Coordinates of C-alpha atoms in Angstrom, one line a residue:
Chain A
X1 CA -17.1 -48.5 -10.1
X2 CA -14.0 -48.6 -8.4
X3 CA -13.0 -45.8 -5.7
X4 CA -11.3 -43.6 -7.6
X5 CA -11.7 -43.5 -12.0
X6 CA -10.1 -41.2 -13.5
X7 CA -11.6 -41.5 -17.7
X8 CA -9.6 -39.4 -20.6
X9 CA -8.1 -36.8 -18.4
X10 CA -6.5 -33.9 -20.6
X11 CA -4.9 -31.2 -18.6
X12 CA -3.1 -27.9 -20.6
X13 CA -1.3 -25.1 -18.9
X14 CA -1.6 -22.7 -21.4
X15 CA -0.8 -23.8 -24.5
X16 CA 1.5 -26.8 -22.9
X17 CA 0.0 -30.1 -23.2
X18 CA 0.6 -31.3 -19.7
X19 CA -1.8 -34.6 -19.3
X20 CA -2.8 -36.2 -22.5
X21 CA -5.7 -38.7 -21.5
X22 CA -5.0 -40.5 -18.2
X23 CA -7.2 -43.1 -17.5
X24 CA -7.0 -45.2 -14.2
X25 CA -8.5 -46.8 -11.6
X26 CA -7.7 -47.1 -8.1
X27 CA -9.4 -49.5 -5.4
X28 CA -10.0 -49.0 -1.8
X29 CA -7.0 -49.6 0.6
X30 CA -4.9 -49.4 -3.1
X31 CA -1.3 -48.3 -2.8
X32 CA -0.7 -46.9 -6.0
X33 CA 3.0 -45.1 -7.1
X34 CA 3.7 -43.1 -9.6
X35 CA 6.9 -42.3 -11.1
X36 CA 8.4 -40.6 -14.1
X37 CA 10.8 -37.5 -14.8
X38 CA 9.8 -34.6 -13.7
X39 CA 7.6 -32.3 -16.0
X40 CA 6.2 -35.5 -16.9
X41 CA 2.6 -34.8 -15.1
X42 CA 2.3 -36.7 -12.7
X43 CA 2.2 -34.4 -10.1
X44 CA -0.2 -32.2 -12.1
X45 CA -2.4 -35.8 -12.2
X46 CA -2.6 -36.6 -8.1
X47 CA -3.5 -33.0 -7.9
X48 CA -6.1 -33.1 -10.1
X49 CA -8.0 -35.5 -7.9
X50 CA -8.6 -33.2 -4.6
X51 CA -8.7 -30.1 -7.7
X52 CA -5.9 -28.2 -6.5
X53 CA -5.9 -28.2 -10.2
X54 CA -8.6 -27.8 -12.5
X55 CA -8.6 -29.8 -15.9
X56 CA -10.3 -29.4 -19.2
X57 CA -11.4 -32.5 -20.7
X58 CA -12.1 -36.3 -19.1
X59 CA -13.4 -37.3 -15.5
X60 CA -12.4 -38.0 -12.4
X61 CA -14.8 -39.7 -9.9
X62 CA -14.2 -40.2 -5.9
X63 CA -15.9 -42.4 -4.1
X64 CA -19.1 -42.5 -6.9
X65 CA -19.2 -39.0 -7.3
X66 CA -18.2 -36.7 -10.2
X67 CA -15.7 -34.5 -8.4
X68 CA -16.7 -31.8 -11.0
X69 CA -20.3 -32.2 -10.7
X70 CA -21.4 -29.0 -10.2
X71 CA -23.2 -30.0 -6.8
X72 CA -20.4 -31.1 -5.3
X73 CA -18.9 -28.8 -2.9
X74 CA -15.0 -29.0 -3.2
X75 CA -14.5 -28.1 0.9
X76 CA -15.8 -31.0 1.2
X77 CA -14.5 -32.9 -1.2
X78 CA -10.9 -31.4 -0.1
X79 CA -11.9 -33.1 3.9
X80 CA -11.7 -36.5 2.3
X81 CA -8.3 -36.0 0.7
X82 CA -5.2 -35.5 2.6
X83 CA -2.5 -34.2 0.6
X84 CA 1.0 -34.3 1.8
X85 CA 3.8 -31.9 -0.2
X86 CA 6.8 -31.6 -0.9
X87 CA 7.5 -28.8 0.8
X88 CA 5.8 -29.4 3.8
X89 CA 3.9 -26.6 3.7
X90 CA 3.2 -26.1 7.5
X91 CA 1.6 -22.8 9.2
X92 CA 4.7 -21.3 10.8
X93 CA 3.0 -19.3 12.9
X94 CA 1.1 -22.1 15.0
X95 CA 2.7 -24.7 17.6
X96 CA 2.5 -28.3 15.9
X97 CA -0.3 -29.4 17.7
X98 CA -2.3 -26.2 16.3
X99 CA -1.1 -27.0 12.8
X100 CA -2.7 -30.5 13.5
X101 CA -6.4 -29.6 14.9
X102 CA -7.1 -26.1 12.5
X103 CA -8.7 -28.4 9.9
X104 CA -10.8 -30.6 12.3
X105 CA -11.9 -27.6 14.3
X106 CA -12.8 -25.0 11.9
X107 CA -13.9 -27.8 9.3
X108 CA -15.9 -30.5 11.0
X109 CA -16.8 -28.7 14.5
X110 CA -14.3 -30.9 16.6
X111 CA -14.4 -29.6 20.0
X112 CA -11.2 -28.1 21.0
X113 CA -10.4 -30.7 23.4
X114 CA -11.0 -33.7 21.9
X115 CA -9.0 -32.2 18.4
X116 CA -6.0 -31.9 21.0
X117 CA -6.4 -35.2 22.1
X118 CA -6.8 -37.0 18.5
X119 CA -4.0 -34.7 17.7
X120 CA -1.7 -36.2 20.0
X121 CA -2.7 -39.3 19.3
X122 CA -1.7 -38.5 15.8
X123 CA 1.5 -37.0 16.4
X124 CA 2.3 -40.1 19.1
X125 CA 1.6 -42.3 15.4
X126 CA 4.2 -40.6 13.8
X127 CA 6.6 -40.1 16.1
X128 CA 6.7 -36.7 17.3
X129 CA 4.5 -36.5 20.1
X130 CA 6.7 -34.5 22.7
X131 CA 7.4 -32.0 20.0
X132 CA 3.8 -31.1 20.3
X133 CA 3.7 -27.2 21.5
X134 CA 6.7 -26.1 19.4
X135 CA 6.9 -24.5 15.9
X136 CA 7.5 -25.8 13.0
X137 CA 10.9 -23.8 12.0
X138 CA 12.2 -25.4 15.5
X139 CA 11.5 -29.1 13.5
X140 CA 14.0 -30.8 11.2
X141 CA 12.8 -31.2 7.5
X142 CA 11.8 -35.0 8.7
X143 CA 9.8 -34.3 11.2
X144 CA 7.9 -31.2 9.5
X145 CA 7.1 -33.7 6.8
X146 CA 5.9 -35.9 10.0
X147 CA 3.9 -33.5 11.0
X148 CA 2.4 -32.5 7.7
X149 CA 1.2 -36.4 7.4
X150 CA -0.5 -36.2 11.0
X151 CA -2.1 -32.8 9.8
X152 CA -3.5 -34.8 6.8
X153 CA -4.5 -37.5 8.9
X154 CA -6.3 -35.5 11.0
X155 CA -9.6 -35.2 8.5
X156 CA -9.6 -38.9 8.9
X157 CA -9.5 -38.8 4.8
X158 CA -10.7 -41.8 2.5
X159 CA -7.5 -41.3 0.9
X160 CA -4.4 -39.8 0.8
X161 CA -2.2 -38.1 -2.1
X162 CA 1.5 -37.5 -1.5
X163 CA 3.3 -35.3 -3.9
X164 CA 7.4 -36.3 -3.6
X165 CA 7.3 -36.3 0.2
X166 CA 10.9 -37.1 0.8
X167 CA 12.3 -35.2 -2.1
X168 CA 13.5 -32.2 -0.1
X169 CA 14.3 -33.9 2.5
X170 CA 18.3 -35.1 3.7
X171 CA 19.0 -38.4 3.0
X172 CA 19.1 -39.5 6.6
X173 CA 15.4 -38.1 7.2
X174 CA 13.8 -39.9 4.2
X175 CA 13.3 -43.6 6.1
X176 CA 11.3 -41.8 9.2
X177 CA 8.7 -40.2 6.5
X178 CA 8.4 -43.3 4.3
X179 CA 8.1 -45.7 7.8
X180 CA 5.0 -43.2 8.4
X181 CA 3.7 -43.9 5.1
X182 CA 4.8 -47.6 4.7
X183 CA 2.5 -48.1 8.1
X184 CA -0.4 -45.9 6.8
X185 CA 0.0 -48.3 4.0
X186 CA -0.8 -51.4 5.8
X187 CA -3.6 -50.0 7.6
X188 CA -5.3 -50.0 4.2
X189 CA -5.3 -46.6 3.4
X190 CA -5.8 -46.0 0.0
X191 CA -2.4 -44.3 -1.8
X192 CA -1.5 -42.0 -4.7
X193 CA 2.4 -41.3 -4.2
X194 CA 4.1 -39.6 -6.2
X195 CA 7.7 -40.5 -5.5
X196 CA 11.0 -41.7 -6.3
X197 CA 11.5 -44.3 -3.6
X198 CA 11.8 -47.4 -5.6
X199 CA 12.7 -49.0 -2.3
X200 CA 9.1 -48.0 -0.8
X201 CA 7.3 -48.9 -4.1
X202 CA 8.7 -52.1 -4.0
X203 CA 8.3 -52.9 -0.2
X204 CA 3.9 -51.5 -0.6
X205 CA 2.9 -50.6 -4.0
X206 CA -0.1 -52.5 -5.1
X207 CA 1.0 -51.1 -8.4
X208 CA 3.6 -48.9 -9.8
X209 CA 2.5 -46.4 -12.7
X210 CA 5.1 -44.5 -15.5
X211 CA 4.8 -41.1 -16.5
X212 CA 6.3 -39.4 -19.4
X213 CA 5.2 -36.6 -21.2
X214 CA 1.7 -36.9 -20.2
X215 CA 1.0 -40.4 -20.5
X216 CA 0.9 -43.3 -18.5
X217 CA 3.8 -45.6 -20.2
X218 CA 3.8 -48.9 -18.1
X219 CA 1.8 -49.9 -15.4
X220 CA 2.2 -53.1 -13.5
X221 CA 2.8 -54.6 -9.7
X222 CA 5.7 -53.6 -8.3
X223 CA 8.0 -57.3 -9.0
X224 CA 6.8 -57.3 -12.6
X225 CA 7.5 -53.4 -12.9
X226 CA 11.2 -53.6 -11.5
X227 CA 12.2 -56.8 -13.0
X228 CA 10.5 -56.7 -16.5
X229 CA 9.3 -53.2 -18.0
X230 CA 8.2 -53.3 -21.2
X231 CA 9.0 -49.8 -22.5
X232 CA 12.1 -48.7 -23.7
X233 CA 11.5 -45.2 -22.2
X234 CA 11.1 -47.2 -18.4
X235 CA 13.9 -48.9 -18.9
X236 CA 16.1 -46.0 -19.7
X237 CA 14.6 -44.4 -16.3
X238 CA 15.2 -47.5 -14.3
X239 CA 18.6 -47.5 -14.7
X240 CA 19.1 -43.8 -14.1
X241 CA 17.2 -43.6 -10.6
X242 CA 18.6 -47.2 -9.5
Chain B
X1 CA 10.1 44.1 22.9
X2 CA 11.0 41.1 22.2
X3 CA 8.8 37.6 23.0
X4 CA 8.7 37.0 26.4
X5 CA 8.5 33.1 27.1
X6 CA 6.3 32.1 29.4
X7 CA 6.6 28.3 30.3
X8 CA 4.4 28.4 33.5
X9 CA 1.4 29.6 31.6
X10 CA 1.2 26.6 29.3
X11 CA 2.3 23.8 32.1
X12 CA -0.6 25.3 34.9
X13 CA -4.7 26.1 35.3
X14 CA -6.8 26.7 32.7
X15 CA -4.6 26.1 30.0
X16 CA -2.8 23.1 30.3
X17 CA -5.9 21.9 31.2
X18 CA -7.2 22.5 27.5
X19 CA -4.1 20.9 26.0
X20 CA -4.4 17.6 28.6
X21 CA -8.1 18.1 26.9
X22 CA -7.4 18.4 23.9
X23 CA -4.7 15.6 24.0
X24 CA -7.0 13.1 25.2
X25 CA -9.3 13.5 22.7
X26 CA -6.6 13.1 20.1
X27 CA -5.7 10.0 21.6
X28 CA -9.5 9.0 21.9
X29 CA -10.0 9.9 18.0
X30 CA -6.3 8.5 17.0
X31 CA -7.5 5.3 18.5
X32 CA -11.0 4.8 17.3
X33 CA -10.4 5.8 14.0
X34 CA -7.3 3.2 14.3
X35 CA -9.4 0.2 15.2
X36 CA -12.2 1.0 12.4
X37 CA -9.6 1.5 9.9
X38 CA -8.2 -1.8 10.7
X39 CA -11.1 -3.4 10.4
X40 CA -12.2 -1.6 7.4
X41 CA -8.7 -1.9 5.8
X42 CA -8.6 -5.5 6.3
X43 CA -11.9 -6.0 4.9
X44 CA -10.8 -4.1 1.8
X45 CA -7.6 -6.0 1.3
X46 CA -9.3 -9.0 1.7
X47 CA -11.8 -8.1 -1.1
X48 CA -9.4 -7.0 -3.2
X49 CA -7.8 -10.7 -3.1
X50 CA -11.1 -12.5 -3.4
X51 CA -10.4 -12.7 -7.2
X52 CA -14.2 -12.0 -7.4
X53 CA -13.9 -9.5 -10.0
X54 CA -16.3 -6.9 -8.9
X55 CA -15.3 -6.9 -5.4
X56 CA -11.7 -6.5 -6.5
X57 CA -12.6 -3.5 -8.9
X58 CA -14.6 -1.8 -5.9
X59 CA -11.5 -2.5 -3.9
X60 CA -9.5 -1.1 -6.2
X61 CA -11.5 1.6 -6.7
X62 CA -12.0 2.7 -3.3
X63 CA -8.0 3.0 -2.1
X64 CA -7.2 5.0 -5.3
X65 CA -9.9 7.2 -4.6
X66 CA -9.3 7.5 -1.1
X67 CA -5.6 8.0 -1.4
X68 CA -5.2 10.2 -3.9
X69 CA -7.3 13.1 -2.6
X70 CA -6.3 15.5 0.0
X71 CA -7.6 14.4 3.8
X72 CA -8.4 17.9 4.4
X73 CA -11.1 17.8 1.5
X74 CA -12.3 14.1 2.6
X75 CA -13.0 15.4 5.8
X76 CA -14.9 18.7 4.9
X77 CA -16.7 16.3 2.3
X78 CA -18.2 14.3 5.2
X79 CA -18.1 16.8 7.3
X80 CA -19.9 19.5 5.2
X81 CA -21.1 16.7 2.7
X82 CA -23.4 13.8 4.6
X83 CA -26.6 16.1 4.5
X84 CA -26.6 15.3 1.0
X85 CA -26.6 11.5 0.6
X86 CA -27.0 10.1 4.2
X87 CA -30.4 9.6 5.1
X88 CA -32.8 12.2 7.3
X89 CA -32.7 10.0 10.3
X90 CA -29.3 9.6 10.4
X91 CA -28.1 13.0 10.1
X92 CA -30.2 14.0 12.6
X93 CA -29.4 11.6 15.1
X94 CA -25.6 12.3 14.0
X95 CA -26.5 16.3 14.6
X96 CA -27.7 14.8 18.3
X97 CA -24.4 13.3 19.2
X98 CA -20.8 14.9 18.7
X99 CA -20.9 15.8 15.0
X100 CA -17.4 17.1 14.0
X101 CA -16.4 14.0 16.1
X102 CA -18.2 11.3 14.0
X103 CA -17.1 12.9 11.1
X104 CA -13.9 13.6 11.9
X105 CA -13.5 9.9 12.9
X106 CA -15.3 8.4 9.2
X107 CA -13.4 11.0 7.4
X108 CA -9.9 9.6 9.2
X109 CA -11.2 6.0 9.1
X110 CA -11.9 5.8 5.7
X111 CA -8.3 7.5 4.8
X112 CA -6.6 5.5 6.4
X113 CA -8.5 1.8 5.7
X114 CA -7.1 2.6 2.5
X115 CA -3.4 2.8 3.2
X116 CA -3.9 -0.3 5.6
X117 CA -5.3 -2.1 3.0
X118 CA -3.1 -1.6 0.6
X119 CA -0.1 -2.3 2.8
X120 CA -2.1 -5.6 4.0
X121 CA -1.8 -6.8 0.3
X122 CA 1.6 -6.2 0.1
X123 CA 2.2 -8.2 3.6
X124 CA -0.4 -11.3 1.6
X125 CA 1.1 -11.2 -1.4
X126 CA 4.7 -12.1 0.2
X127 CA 3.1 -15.0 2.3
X128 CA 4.4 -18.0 0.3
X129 CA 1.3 -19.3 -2.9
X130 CA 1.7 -22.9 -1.1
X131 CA 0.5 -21.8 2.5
X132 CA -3.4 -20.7 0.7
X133 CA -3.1 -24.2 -1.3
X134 CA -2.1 -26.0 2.0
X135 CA -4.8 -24.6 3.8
X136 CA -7.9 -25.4 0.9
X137 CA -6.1 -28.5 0.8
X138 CA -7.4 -29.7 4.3
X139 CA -10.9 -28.7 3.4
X140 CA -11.0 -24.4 4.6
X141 CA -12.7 -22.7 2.6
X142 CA -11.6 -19.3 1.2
X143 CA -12.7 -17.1 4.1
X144 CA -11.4 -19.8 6.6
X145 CA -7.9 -19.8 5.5
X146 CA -7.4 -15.9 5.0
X147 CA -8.8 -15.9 9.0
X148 CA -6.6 -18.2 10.4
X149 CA -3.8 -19.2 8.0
X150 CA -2.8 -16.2 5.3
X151 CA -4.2 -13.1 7.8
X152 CA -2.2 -14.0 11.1
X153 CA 1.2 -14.2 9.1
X154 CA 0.6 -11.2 7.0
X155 CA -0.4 -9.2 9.8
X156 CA 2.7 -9.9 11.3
X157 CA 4.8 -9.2 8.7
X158 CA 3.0 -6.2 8.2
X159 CA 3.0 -4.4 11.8
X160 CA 5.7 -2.4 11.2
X161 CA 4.7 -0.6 7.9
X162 CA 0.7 -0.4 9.7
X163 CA 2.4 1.3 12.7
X164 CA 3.7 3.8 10.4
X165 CA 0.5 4.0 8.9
X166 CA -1.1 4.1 12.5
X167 CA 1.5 6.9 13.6
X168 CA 0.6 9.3 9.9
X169 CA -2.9 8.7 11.5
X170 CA -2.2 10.2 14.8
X171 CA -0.9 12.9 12.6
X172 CA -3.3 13.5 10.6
X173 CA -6.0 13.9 13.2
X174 CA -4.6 17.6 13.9
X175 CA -6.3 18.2 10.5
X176 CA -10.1 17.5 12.3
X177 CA -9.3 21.1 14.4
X178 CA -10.7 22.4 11.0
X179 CA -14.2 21.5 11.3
X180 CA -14.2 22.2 15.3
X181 CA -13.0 18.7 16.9
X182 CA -11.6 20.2 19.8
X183 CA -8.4 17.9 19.6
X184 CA -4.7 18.6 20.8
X185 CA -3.8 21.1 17.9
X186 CA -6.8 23.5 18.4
X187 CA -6.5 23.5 22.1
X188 CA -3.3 24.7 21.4
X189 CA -4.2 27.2 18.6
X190 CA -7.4 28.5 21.3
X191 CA -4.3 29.1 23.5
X192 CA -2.2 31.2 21.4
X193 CA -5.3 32.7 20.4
X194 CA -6.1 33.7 24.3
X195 CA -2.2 34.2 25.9
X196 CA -0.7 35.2 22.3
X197 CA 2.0 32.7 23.6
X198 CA 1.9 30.3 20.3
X199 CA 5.5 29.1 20.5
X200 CA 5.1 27.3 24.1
X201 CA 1.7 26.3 23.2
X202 CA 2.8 24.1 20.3
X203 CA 5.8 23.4 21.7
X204 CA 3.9 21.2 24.4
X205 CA 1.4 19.6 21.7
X206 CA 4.7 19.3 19.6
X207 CA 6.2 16.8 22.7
X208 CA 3.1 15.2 23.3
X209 CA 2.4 14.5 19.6
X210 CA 6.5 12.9 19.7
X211 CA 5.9 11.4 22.7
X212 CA 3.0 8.8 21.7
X213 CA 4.6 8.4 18.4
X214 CA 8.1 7.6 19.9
X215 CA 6.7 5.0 22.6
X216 CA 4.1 3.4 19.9
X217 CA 7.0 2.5 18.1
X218 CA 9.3 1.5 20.4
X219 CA 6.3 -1.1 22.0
X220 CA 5.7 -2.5 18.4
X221 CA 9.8 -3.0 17.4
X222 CA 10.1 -4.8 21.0
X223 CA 6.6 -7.3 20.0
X224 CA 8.0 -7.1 16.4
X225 CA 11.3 -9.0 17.3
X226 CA 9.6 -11.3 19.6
X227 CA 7.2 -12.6 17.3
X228 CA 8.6 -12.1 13.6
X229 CA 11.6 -14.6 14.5
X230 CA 8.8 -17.7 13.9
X231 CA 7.7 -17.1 10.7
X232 CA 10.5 -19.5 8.7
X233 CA 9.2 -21.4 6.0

C-alpha cells in the first residue's frame, strides 16, 4: 500500500459537486504538484487528507490507516501533517519563536527549552533565525510564509501539504518560500503542493497532477507534463499560466 | 431654615470611617464578583462555541435568562431563594459565614458572566475562521486552541467592551445594600439616616464610585494601546 491512497474520493459542498472520484497514490519522500484553475478542487483535495475537510464518499488512507476510521484520533492524525497556507495564517499575538514551539509543547510534551532550541534550529533552516522574538505583523509576507513552514516543521510531520504558498506573496518574496520548500524537497519529505510555480514543479516534482472541475485530467512527471500533455483542457492552461 | 452643609461631618470620625468601610467592601465585592464572572463568563462563551448542541443551548439559555431579568430580583432570588434548592449543609454553612456577602457576590457573578460572555463571543467571532483551522491543523485540539490561540486574541480585542462591563458591575454592586451587604451606598444611606446630611453623604460615595471607574479606565486604554497594536493579520 503506498503512503498515502486516496480510492473514489467524492466531496460536495452543498449541492456543488466539488471532487468527483479522485483516486491517487503518493509514495514516501514523493513530491507531488497539483495544478488547475481555481474552483477546480484541488485545494478542497490536499485538505481532505489532514480532514480540515470532511468528505462523503471514497477513502483516504495515511500511512496504512483509514484516516476516517473511527478509531483514529484526528489530533493526532493532524501532528503528522504539516499544512502550510496561503495566508500564512500565524498567531499574531506570539513572538515567532512562540508561533513555532505551541504545537510541540502543548501537543507532544516538548519541554520548553528544548522546543526553543529545535525552534531555532528550524527558523536558522529557513532563514529567519534572528527574527526569532518578534511578531509576525513586524515580518514581510515572505518571511511569515517562512515562518509558517518552520511552524509545520516543527511536529516533525511524515508529510507536508502546501495550499498556494506563494500565491499572496510579491513577486520578489516567492523564490525565498519555494528555496525552503525546494530543500525540504530533497531531504525526501514527502509533498502535496498545491501551486502554480511551474518553475518549482519542474525543478522537484516527482509528478505533476491537473485539476479541472473535480477530476484529475493529466497526470505525469514533470518533463513529460510540460512538453507533452495530452488533454486539450491542459494545454489550454499551459499556455495561459506560462 | 434652609440645609445647612456640613462637609466636616462626612470627611472626619465615625462617619467617614463607615464610608472608607463601606468603600472597601465595594471594592472587595466589585472585584471578587469580577474575577468569578470572568471565569464563569468565559466558560459560558466558550460553551456556547463548542458547537456541541446542548452545551450551546444551555449557553444560550443561561445569558438570556440572566440578562433579561432585573439584578435587583436575581439577587433577592439568591438571596431570599437558596433555602429552597441548595442543599441543608450548604445553607447552613453559608448562614455561618457572611450571608448577604455570598449572595450578593453569586447574585453579581452570575449577572455579569452573562454580559461577559456574550461580549467574549462577539470578540471570537471577529478573530479571523483561519486562525482555529491553523491551530487544529498542527495537531491542538479544540480546547487547546481556544486556550492559547482564539482566547488570548479575543480577550484582547475584547478588554475594552469587558471594562465597561467590569465598571456596570462596580455599579451595580450598590444594588447588594438591599439585602444588608454593608457596601459603599448603605454606609452612606446609614449616614443620612444618623446626621440627616444625605447630600454630602452621597456626594463622597458619588466621587469615590467616579473615581475607581475613571482610573480603571484610564489603566485599561493606556494597556489597550500598548498591546492591541500587534494583532495584524
Amino acid at each position: 500500500m503506498a503512503f498515502i491512497e486516496i480510492n473514489g474520493l467524492h466531496k460536495w459542498f452543498g449541492s456543488f459537486h466539488v471532487l468527483r472520484g479522485i483516486t491517487n497514490q503518493v509514495e514516501q519522500g514523493e513530491v507531488l504538484v497539483i495544478c488547475g484553475p481555481s474552483g477546480s478542487g484541488k485545494s478542497t483535495l490536499i485538505r481532505c487528507v489532514n480532514r480540515l475537510e470532511e468528505y462523503q464518499k471514497g477513502t483516504i488512507f495515511f500511512d496504512g490507516r483509514d484516516i476516517h476510521d473511527p478509531g483514529m484520533d484526528v489530533n493526532s492524525l493532524r501532528a503528522e501533517i504539516g499544512i502550510v497556507f496561503q495566508q500564512f495564517n500565524l498567531y499574531p499575538h506570539l513572538s515567532v519563536l512562540k508561533n513555532v514551539t505551541l504545537a510541540p509543547t502543548k501537543v507532544r510534551g516538548v519541554p520548553r527549552a528544548e522546543a526553543e532550541e529545535m525552534g531555532l534550529a528550524l527558523l536558522e533552516r529557513v532563514g529567519i533565525h534572528d527574527q526569532a522574538h518578534k511578531y509576525p505583523a513586524e515580518l514581510s509576507g515572505g518571511q511569515q510564509q517562512r515562518v509558517a513552514i518552520a511552524r509545520a516543521l516543527a511536529m516533525k510531520p511524515k508529510c507536508m501539504l502546501f495550499d498556494e504558498p506563494t500565491s499572496a506573496l510579491d513577486p520578489e518574496m516567492i523564490n525565498e518560500v519555494l528555496n525552503v520548500m525546494k530543500d525540504l524537497a530533497r531531504d525526501g519529505m514527502t509533498m502535496l503542493c498545491v501551486t502554480h510555480e511551474m518553475g518549482f514543479a519542474r525543478e522537484v516534482a516527482d509528478r505533476v497532477i491537473f485539476m479541472d472541475a473535480g477530476e484529475v485530467l493529466e497526470e505525469a512527471p514533470p518533463l513529460e507534463f510540460f512538453t507533452n500533455p495530452t488533454h486539450e483542457r491542459t494545454k489550454l492552461f499551459l499556455k495561459e499560466i506560462l | 431654615m434652609g440645609y445647612q452643609f456640613d462637609w466636616s461631618l462626612v470627611l472626619t470620625g465615625e462617619y467617614r470611617d463607615w464610608l472608607l468601610d463601606g468603600f472597601v467592601l465595594t471594592l472587595k465585592i466589585s472585584a471578587l464578583a469580577g474575577v468569578c464572572a470572568l471565569a464563569l463568563g468565559t466558560l459560558v462563551a466558550v460553551m456556547r462555541l463548542s458547537r456541541v448542541k446542548p452545551l450551546e443551548w444551555l449557553s444560550l439559555a443561561f445569558t438570556e435568562f440572566f440578562r433579561n431579568t432585573p439584578l435587583l430580583v436575581q439577587i433577592f432570588f439568591w438571596y431570599f431563594g437558596s433555602e429552597a434548592f441548595l442543599p441543608k449543609a450548604v445553607n447552613v454553612w453559608l448562614y455561618k459565614q457572611d450571608f448577604e456577602f455570598a449572595a450578593g457576590t453569586i447574585a453579581l457573578t452570575v449577572y455579569s458572566s452573562a454580559f461577559i460572555a456574550e461580549e467574549l463571543r462577539s470578540g471570537v467571532f471577529s478573530i479571523p475562521k483561519n486562525q482555529l483551522e491553523a491551530s487544529r491543523a498542527t495537531g491542538l485540539n479544540f480546547l487547546q486552541a481556544y486556550r492559547y490561540v482564539i482566547l488570548p486574541q479575543a480577550f484582547r480585542i475584547v478588554i475594552p467592551p469587558l471594562i465597561s462591563q467590569l465598571l456596570n458591575l462596580l455599579k451595580n454592586s450598590s444594588l447588594v445594600m438591599t439585602i444588608g451587604v454593608m457596601e459603599l451606598t448603605y454606609q452612606a444611606r446609614q449616614v443620612e439616616s444618623f446626621t440627616f446630611h444625605g447630600f454630602e453623604a452621597f456626594t463622597v460615595a458619588t466621587l469615590l464610585y467616579l473615581a475607581v471607574s475613571l482610573s480603571v479606565s484610564f489603566a485599561i486604554t493606556m494597556y489597550n494601546k500598548h498591546f492591541l497594536h500587534q494583532l495584524r493579520y
